[in-house]
Amino acid sequence: MTRTRTLALAAAGVLGLAAVAGTGTLASAAPSASTVVATRQANYKKMGAAMKTLKDELQGSADKDKMVAAARTLAATVRVQNKLFPDGSGPSSGVKTDALPAIWTNRDAFNADMQKAIAEADKLVAIAGSGDKSAIIAQFKATGATCGGCHRQFRADD
Amino acid sequence: MSESVTTTGSTRIWDLPLRLFHWLLVALIAFSWWSGEEHYMEWHRLSGYGILALLVFRLWWGFTGSRTARFSQFVRGPGAVLAYAKTLFSPSRHTADGHNPLGGWSVIAMLLAIAAMVVAGLFAVDVDGWESGPLAYWVSFEQGRSAAEFHETVFNVIMALIILHVAAIVFYLAVKRMNLVRPMITGRRAKSAEEAVEDARWSPAMALIGIVIAAAVAWFVSTGFRF
C-alpha cells in the first residue's frame, strides 16, 4: 500500500513538475506572431485616428485639448511600436501583415526611422497646446513625413 | 442589309454639352484611377471634384437638355426594355433616337455607381489618417476607413460597367453594323430618307446655368462646407 502510494505521489509529482515547466515555458516565450501583429496593427489604427483628429482640428476649430490629447496618443503609441517587430513577426510567419521583410534585413534603418518619428511626435506634443496654429501645422507635417517616409520603405502598398 | 438603307444626310442626336460631359467623364475617371494608384492625392481629390461637377451637370441636363439627354425620354419601363431586348440580335438598324431602352438603364447604373464612388470618396480616410476627403471630418476614423474600402469596391463595379459599355459598342458595330462612337464625337448619325427626325436642340442659357450650379456645388463640397 505504502509502495503504491509512494509511486502515485511520485507520478503526481512528475506530472506537476511537467505542468509547471510547461507553463513556465509558455510564460517566458515571446508572444505569438499573430498576437504581436494584432497589437501593432491596433496601435497603428490608434495613431491613424490621432492623426485624423489633428488634421480635423487644424482644418477646423483647432481645439487645444483635443490636439494635445491626440499628439500624446501619437507619441506614447509610436514609442511602443518599435518593440512590436520581433524576429519572426514578418510576412514569413504566415500571419497577414503589410510589414515588409526589409524591416528585419535593414533593421538599423528601421530603428532610425522609429527614433525620428518619436522625436517629431514629442515635438508635436510640446507645441500642440501653444495656440500657434501655423507652427502646429508645420510640426504636424514634419511628424506625418516621418510616418510616410518609413511606410514607403517598410510597408507593403495596399 | 444596312446597305439597302438610303441615307440622305444626317441628324444630330447628341448635343454638345452631353458629348463634352461624356468625354470629360472618360478622361477624369482615367485620371482618378491613375492618381489614386500613384497616391497623388491632391490631384485625386481635384479629379473627384471635377467628376462631382459633371454628375451635377448631368442631373440638371437630364431635365433641361436636348430631348435625347432627358431622363423622361430614355428611362423606360420593363415592357419597352423587354421588347427592345428581343430585337437585340437582329442585324437591322433601329431608329431609336438617342439611348435605347436597354442602354438607358445602363446610363442610370453608370451614373449611380459613379455617384456612389464620389460620395464614398468625400468621406474616405487613408490608413494613416493623413489623407482624407473633404467631408471626412464628419465621421470617425473607422467610418472613414469603411468609406475608403467601399470606395475601392465600387471601383470594381464601375470597371465592370465600363467593360459592359465597351463590349456593347463592339457588339453594335459587329452585329448591327452601327458605329456608336462617331456620333458621340460629332453628335450626328446618318439619317435615312423616310426618317422624320429633328435635330436635337439645346439651350446655351440652360447649359450655362447648369455649369454654374455644378461648379458651385463642387466648390462648396470641396471646402467641406467650411468657407
Coordinates of C-alpha atoms in Angstrom, one line a residue:
Chain A
M1 CA 0.0 0.0 0.0
T2 CA 2.7 2.5 1.0
R3 CA 4.6 1.5 -2.1
T4 CA 1.7 2.2 -4.3
R5 CA 1.1 5.5 -2.6
T6 CA 4.7 6.5 -3.0
L7 CA 4.6 5.6 -6.7
A8 CA 1.3 7.5 -7.1
L9 CA 2.8 10.5 -5.3
A10 CA 6.0 10.3 -7.4
A11 CA 3.9 10.2 -10.5
A12 CA 1.8 13.1 -9.4
G13 CA 5.0 15.0 -8.6
V14 CA 6.5 14.3 -12.0
L15 CA 3.2 15.4 -13.7
G16 CA 3.1 18.5 -11.6
L17 CA 6.7 19.4 -12.4
A18 CA 6.0 18.9 -16.0
A19 CA 3.0 21.1 -15.8
V20 CA 4.9 23.8 -14.0
A21 CA 7.7 23.5 -16.6
G22 CA 5.1 23.7 -19.3
T23 CA 3.5 26.9 -18.1
G24 CA 7.0 28.2 -17.4
T25 CA 7.9 27.7 -21.0
L26 CA 4.7 29.3 -22.2
A27 CA 5.1 32.4 -20.0
S28 CA 8.7 33.1 -20.9
A29 CA 8.3 32.5 -24.6
A30 CA 7.8 35.6 -26.9
P31 CA 4.1 36.2 -27.7
S32 CA 2.9 34.6 -30.8
A33 CA 3.4 36.3 -34.2
S34 CA -0.4 36.7 -34.6
T35 CA -0.7 38.4 -31.2
V36 CA 2.2 40.8 -31.9
V37 CA 0.9 41.6 -35.4
A38 CA -2.6 42.3 -34.0
T39 CA -1.2 44.5 -31.2
R40 CA 0.9 46.6 -33.5
Q41 CA -1.9 47.0 -36.1
A42 CA -4.3 48.1 -33.3
N43 CA -1.7 50.7 -32.3
Y44 CA -1.3 51.9 -35.9
K45 CA -5.0 52.4 -36.1
K46 CA -4.9 54.3 -32.8
M47 CA -2.2 56.6 -34.4
G48 CA -4.2 56.9 -37.6
A49 CA -7.2 58.1 -35.6
A50 CA -5.0 60.5 -33.7
M51 CA -3.6 61.9 -37.0
K52 CA -7.2 62.3 -38.3
T53 CA -8.1 64.2 -35.1
L54 CA -5.2 66.5 -35.5
K55 CA -5.9 67.1 -39.2
D56 CA -9.6 67.7 -38.5
E57 CA -8.8 70.2 -35.7
L58 CA -6.2 72.0 -37.7
Q59 CA -8.7 72.5 -40.5
G60 CA -11.5 73.3 -38.1
S61 CA -11.9 74.7 -34.7
A62 CA -8.3 73.9 -33.5
D63 CA -9.4 72.7 -30.1
K64 CA -6.3 72.7 -27.9
D65 CA -7.3 69.9 -25.6
K66 CA -8.2 67.6 -28.4
M67 CA -4.9 68.3 -30.2
V68 CA -2.8 67.8 -27.2
A69 CA -4.5 64.5 -26.4
A70 CA -4.1 63.3 -29.9
A71 CA -0.4 64.3 -30.0
R72 CA 0.1 62.5 -26.7
T73 CA -1.5 59.3 -28.0
L74 CA 0.7 59.5 -31.1
A75 CA 3.9 60.0 -29.1
A76 CA 3.0 57.3 -26.5
T77 CA 2.0 54.8 -29.1
V78 CA 4.9 55.2 -31.5
R79 CA 7.3 54.6 -28.6
V80 CA 5.8 51.1 -28.1
Q81 CA 5.8 50.2 -31.8
N82 CA 9.5 49.6 -32.2
K83 CA 9.3 46.7 -29.7
L84 CA 6.4 45.1 -31.6
F85 CA 8.5 44.0 -34.5
P86 CA 10.3 40.9 -33.0
D87 CA 12.1 38.5 -35.3
G88 CA 9.6 36.1 -36.9
S89 CA 6.7 38.5 -37.0
G90 CA 7.1 39.4 -40.6
P91 CA 5.2 38.0 -43.6
S92 CA 7.2 34.7 -43.4
S93 CA 5.3 34.0 -40.1
G94 CA 2.2 33.3 -42.2
V95 CA 0.3 36.0 -40.4
K96 CA -1.3 38.5 -42.7
T97 CA 0.8 41.7 -42.4
D98 CA 1.9 44.6 -44.6
A99 CA 5.2 44.7 -42.7
L100 CA 7.9 44.1 -45.3
P101 CA 10.9 41.8 -44.8
A102 CA 13.1 44.9 -45.2
I103 CA 12.3 45.7 -41.5
W104 CA 14.4 42.7 -40.4
T105 CA 17.0 42.8 -43.2
N106 CA 17.6 46.6 -42.7
R107 CA 16.9 46.8 -39.0
D108 CA 19.2 49.8 -38.3
A109 CA 17.4 52.0 -40.9
F110 CA 14.0 50.9 -39.5
N111 CA 15.1 51.7 -35.9
A112 CA 16.4 55.1 -37.0
D113 CA 13.1 55.9 -38.7
M114 CA 11.3 54.9 -35.5
Q115 CA 13.5 57.2 -33.4
K116 CA 12.9 60.1 -35.8
A117 CA 9.1 59.5 -35.6
I118 CA 9.3 59.5 -31.7
A119 CA 11.4 62.7 -31.8
E120 CA 8.9 64.5 -34.1
A121 CA 5.9 63.3 -32.2
D122 CA 7.4 64.6 -28.9
K123 CA 7.9 68.0 -30.5
L124 CA 4.3 67.9 -31.6
V125 CA 3.2 67.2 -28.0
A126 CA 5.3 70.2 -26.9
I127 CA 3.7 72.5 -29.4
A128 CA 0.1 71.2 -29.7
G129 CA -1.2 73.3 -26.9
S130 CA 0.7 76.5 -27.9
G131 CA -2.1 78.1 -29.9
D132 CA 0.4 78.9 -32.6
K133 CA -1.6 77.3 -35.5
S134 CA 1.0 77.6 -38.2
A135 CA 3.7 76.2 -36.1
I136 CA 1.5 73.2 -35.1
I137 CA 0.7 72.7 -38.8
A138 CA 4.4 72.7 -39.6
Q139 CA 5.1 70.2 -36.9
F140 CA 2.1 68.0 -37.8
K141 CA 3.5 67.8 -41.4
A142 CA 7.0 67.0 -40.1
T143 CA 5.6 64.2 -38.0
G144 CA 3.5 62.9 -40.8
A145 CA 6.5 63.0 -43.1
T146 CA 8.4 60.6 -40.7
C147 CA 5.4 58.2 -40.9
G148 CA 5.2 58.4 -44.6
G149 CA 9.0 58.0 -45.1
C150 CA 9.1 54.8 -43.1
H151 CA 5.9 53.4 -44.7
R152 CA 7.3 53.9 -48.2
Q153 CA 10.3 51.7 -47.4
F154 CA 8.9 49.2 -44.9
R155 CA 5.2 48.8 -45.5
A156 CA 3.5 47.0 -48.4
D157 CA 1.4 49.2 -50.6
D158 CA -2.2 48.0 -50.2
Chain B
M1 CA -28.9 44.7 -95.0
S2 CA -27.8 48.1 -93.9
E3 CA -26.7 48.9 -97.4
S4 CA -30.4 49.0 -98.5
V5 CA -31.0 51.9 -96.2
T6 CA -30.7 55.1 -98.2
T7 CA -29.0 57.8 -96.2
T8 CA -29.8 61.3 -97.0
G9 CA -27.7 63.4 -94.8
S10 CA -27.5 63.2 -91.1
T11 CA -29.3 64.2 -87.9
R12 CA -27.9 65.5 -84.6
I13 CA -28.7 63.1 -81.8
W14 CA -26.2 64.2 -79.1
D15 CA -26.0 67.8 -78.1
L16 CA -22.6 69.4 -77.4
P17 CA -22.8 69.7 -73.6
L18 CA -23.7 66.0 -73.4
R19 CA -20.8 65.0 -75.6
L20 CA -18.4 67.2 -73.5
F21 CA -19.9 65.6 -70.4
H22 CA -19.2 62.1 -71.7
W23 CA -15.6 62.6 -72.8
L24 CA -14.6 64.7 -69.8
L25 CA -16.0 61.9 -67.6
V26 CA -13.9 59.4 -69.5
A27 CA -10.8 61.5 -69.0
L28 CA -11.4 62.2 -65.4
I29 CA -12.2 58.6 -64.5
A30 CA -9.0 57.5 -66.1
F31 CA -7.1 60.3 -64.3
S32 CA -8.7 59.5 -61.0
W33 CA -7.7 55.9 -61.3
W34 CA -4.1 56.8 -62.2
S35 CA -3.7 59.5 -59.5
G36 CA -5.3 57.1 -56.9
E37 CA -2.9 54.3 -57.8
E38 CA 0.1 56.6 -57.6
H39 CA -1.1 58.3 -54.4
Y40 CA -1.2 61.8 -55.9
M41 CA -4.0 62.5 -53.5
E42 CA -4.2 66.3 -54.2
W43 CA -4.8 65.5 -57.8
H44 CA -7.1 62.7 -57.0
R45 CA -9.3 64.9 -54.9
L46 CA -9.4 67.6 -57.6
S47 CA -10.3 65.0 -60.2
G48 CA -13.1 63.8 -57.9
Y49 CA -14.5 67.3 -57.5
G50 CA -14.5 67.5 -61.3
I51 CA -16.4 64.3 -61.6
L52 CA -18.9 65.6 -58.9
A53 CA -19.4 68.7 -61.0
L54 CA -20.0 66.6 -64.1
L55 CA -22.6 64.5 -62.2
V56 CA -24.4 67.6 -61.0
F57 CA -24.4 69.0 -64.5
R58 CA -25.7 65.7 -66.0
L59 CA -28.6 65.6 -63.4
W60 CA -29.5 69.2 -64.4
W61 CA -29.2 68.3 -68.1
G62 CA -31.4 65.3 -67.6
F63 CA -34.3 67.7 -67.1
T64 CA -33.2 70.7 -69.2
G65 CA -31.0 69.3 -72.1
S66 CA -32.0 68.3 -75.6
R67 CA -34.6 65.5 -75.9
T68 CA -32.1 62.7 -76.1
A69 CA -30.4 63.9 -72.9
R70 CA -33.6 63.9 -70.8
F71 CA -34.3 61.1 -68.3
S72 CA -38.0 61.2 -69.3
Q73 CA -37.0 60.2 -72.9
F74 CA -34.6 57.4 -72.2
V75 CA -35.7 55.9 -68.8
R76 CA -38.2 53.3 -70.0
G77 CA -40.4 50.7 -68.2
P78 CA -39.7 46.9 -68.2
G79 CA -42.1 46.4 -71.2
A80 CA -40.1 48.6 -73.5
V81 CA -36.9 47.2 -72.3
L82 CA -38.1 43.6 -72.9
A83 CA -39.4 44.5 -76.3
Y84 CA -36.1 46.1 -77.3
A85 CA -34.1 43.2 -75.9
K86 CA -36.0 40.8 -78.2
T87 CA -34.7 42.7 -81.2
L88 CA -31.2 42.9 -79.9
F89 CA -29.7 40.2 -82.2
S90 CA -31.5 41.2 -85.3
P91 CA -29.0 43.0 -87.6
S92 CA -31.4 45.6 -88.7
R93 CA -30.8 49.2 -87.7
H94 CA -33.3 50.6 -85.3
T95 CA -34.3 54.2 -85.3
A96 CA -34.1 54.7 -81.6
D97 CA -33.3 58.3 -81.1
G98 CA -30.6 58.6 -78.5
H99 CA -30.3 55.9 -75.8
N100 CA -32.3 52.7 -76.5
P101 CA -34.5 51.3 -73.7
L102 CA -31.7 48.9 -72.5
G103 CA -28.9 51.4 -72.9
G104 CA -30.9 54.0 -70.9
W105 CA -30.7 51.7 -67.8
S106 CA -27.0 51.2 -68.3
V107 CA -26.7 55.0 -68.2
I108 CA -28.6 55.1 -64.9
A109 CA -26.4 52.3 -63.5
M110 CA -23.3 54.1 -64.5
L111 CA -24.4 57.4 -63.1
L112 CA -25.4 55.8 -59.8
A113 CA -22.2 53.8 -59.5
I114 CA -20.1 56.9 -60.1
A115 CA -22.2 58.9 -57.7
A116 CA -21.6 56.2 -55.0
M117 CA -17.9 56.4 -55.8
V118 CA -17.8 60.2 -55.3
V119 CA -19.8 60.2 -52.1
A120 CA -17.6 57.5 -50.6
G121 CA -14.5 59.4 -51.6
L122 CA -15.8 62.5 -49.9
F123 CA -15.8 60.6 -46.5
A124 CA -12.8 58.4 -47.1
V125 CA -9.8 58.4 -44.8
D126 CA -6.5 56.6 -45.6
V127 CA -4.9 54.1 -43.4
D128 CA -2.6 56.7 -41.8
G129 CA -5.3 59.2 -41.1
W130 CA -3.2 61.5 -43.2
E131 CA -5.2 61.8 -46.4
S132 CA -9.0 62.3 -46.5
G133 CA -12.0 63.5 -48.4
P134 CA -13.3 67.0 -47.5
L135 CA -16.3 65.6 -45.5
A136 CA -14.3 63.0 -43.5
Y137 CA -14.3 65.3 -40.5
W138 CA -17.9 64.5 -40.1
V139 CA -17.1 60.8 -39.4
S140 CA -14.8 58.8 -37.2
F141 CA -11.5 57.3 -38.4
E142 CA -13.1 53.8 -38.5
Q143 CA -16.1 55.1 -40.5
G144 CA -13.7 56.9 -42.8
R145 CA -11.8 53.7 -43.4
S146 CA -15.0 51.9 -44.2
A147 CA -15.8 54.6 -46.7
A148 CA -12.4 54.1 -48.3
E149 CA -12.9 50.4 -48.5
F150 CA -16.4 50.9 -50.1
H151 CA -14.7 53.4 -52.5
E152 CA -12.4 50.6 -53.6
T153 CA -15.2 48.1 -54.0
V154 CA -17.3 50.5 -56.1
F155 CA -14.3 51.0 -58.4
N156 CA -14.7 47.3 -59.4
V157 CA -18.4 47.9 -60.2
I158 CA -17.5 50.9 -62.4
M159 CA -14.9 48.8 -64.1
A160 CA -17.4 46.1 -64.8
L161 CA -19.9 48.7 -66.2
I162 CA -17.2 50.3 -68.4
I163 CA -16.3 46.8 -69.8
L164 CA -20.0 46.2 -70.5
H165 CA -20.3 49.6 -72.1
V166 CA -17.3 49.0 -74.5
A167 CA -18.5 45.4 -75.2
A168 CA -21.9 46.8 -76.2
I169 CA -20.3 49.3 -78.6
V170 CA -18.3 46.4 -80.2
F171 CA -21.5 44.3 -80.4
Y172 CA -23.4 47.1 -82.1
L173 CA -20.5 47.5 -84.6
A174 CA -20.2 43.8 -85.3
V175 CA -23.8 42.6 -85.2
K176 CA -25.8 45.7 -86.0
R177 CA -23.2 47.4 -88.2
M178 CA -23.7 50.6 -86.2
N179 CA -20.9 52.9 -85.2
L180 CA -21.9 54.4 -81.9
V181 CA -18.6 56.1 -81.2
R182 CA -18.7 58.6 -84.1
P183 CA -22.0 60.2 -83.1
M184 CA -20.7 60.6 -79.6
I185 CA -17.8 62.6 -81.1
T186 CA -19.6 64.5 -83.9
G187 CA -23.1 64.5 -82.4
R188 CA -24.6 63.3 -85.7
R189 CA -25.7 60.0 -87.1
A190 CA -26.7 59.1 -90.7
K191 CA -30.4 59.6 -91.4
S192 CA -32.5 57.6 -93.9
A193 CA -34.8 59.3 -96.4
E194 CA -38.0 58.1 -94.8
E195 CA -37.0 59.1 -91.3
A196 CA -38.7 62.2 -90.0
V197 CA -36.5 63.2 -87.1
E198 CA -35.5 66.6 -86.0
D199 CA -32.0 67.6 -84.8
A200 CA -31.6 67.5 -81.0
R201 CA -31.9 71.1 -79.9
W202 CA -30.4 72.6 -76.7
S203 CA -30.4 75.9 -74.9
P204 CA -27.0 77.5 -74.3
A205 CA -28.6 79.5 -71.5
M206 CA -29.7 76.3 -69.7
A207 CA -26.3 74.8 -70.2
L208 CA -24.6 77.9 -68.7
I209 CA -26.9 77.8 -65.6
G210 CA -26.1 74.1 -65.3
I211 CA -22.4 74.7 -65.4
V212 CA -22.7 77.5 -62.7
I213 CA -24.7 75.2 -60.4
A214 CA -22.3 72.3 -61.0
A215 CA -19.2 74.4 -60.3
A216 CA -20.8 75.9 -57.2
V217 CA -21.8 72.5 -55.7
A218 CA -18.4 71.0 -56.4
W219 CA -16.6 74.0 -54.8
F220 CA -18.8 74.1 -51.7
V221 CA -18.3 70.3 -51.2
S222 CA -14.5 70.6 -51.8
T223 CA -14.2 73.1 -48.9
G224 CA -16.1 70.6 -46.7
F225 CA -18.7 73.4 -46.3
R226 CA -16.2 75.3 -44.3
F227 CA -15.7 78.6 -46.1

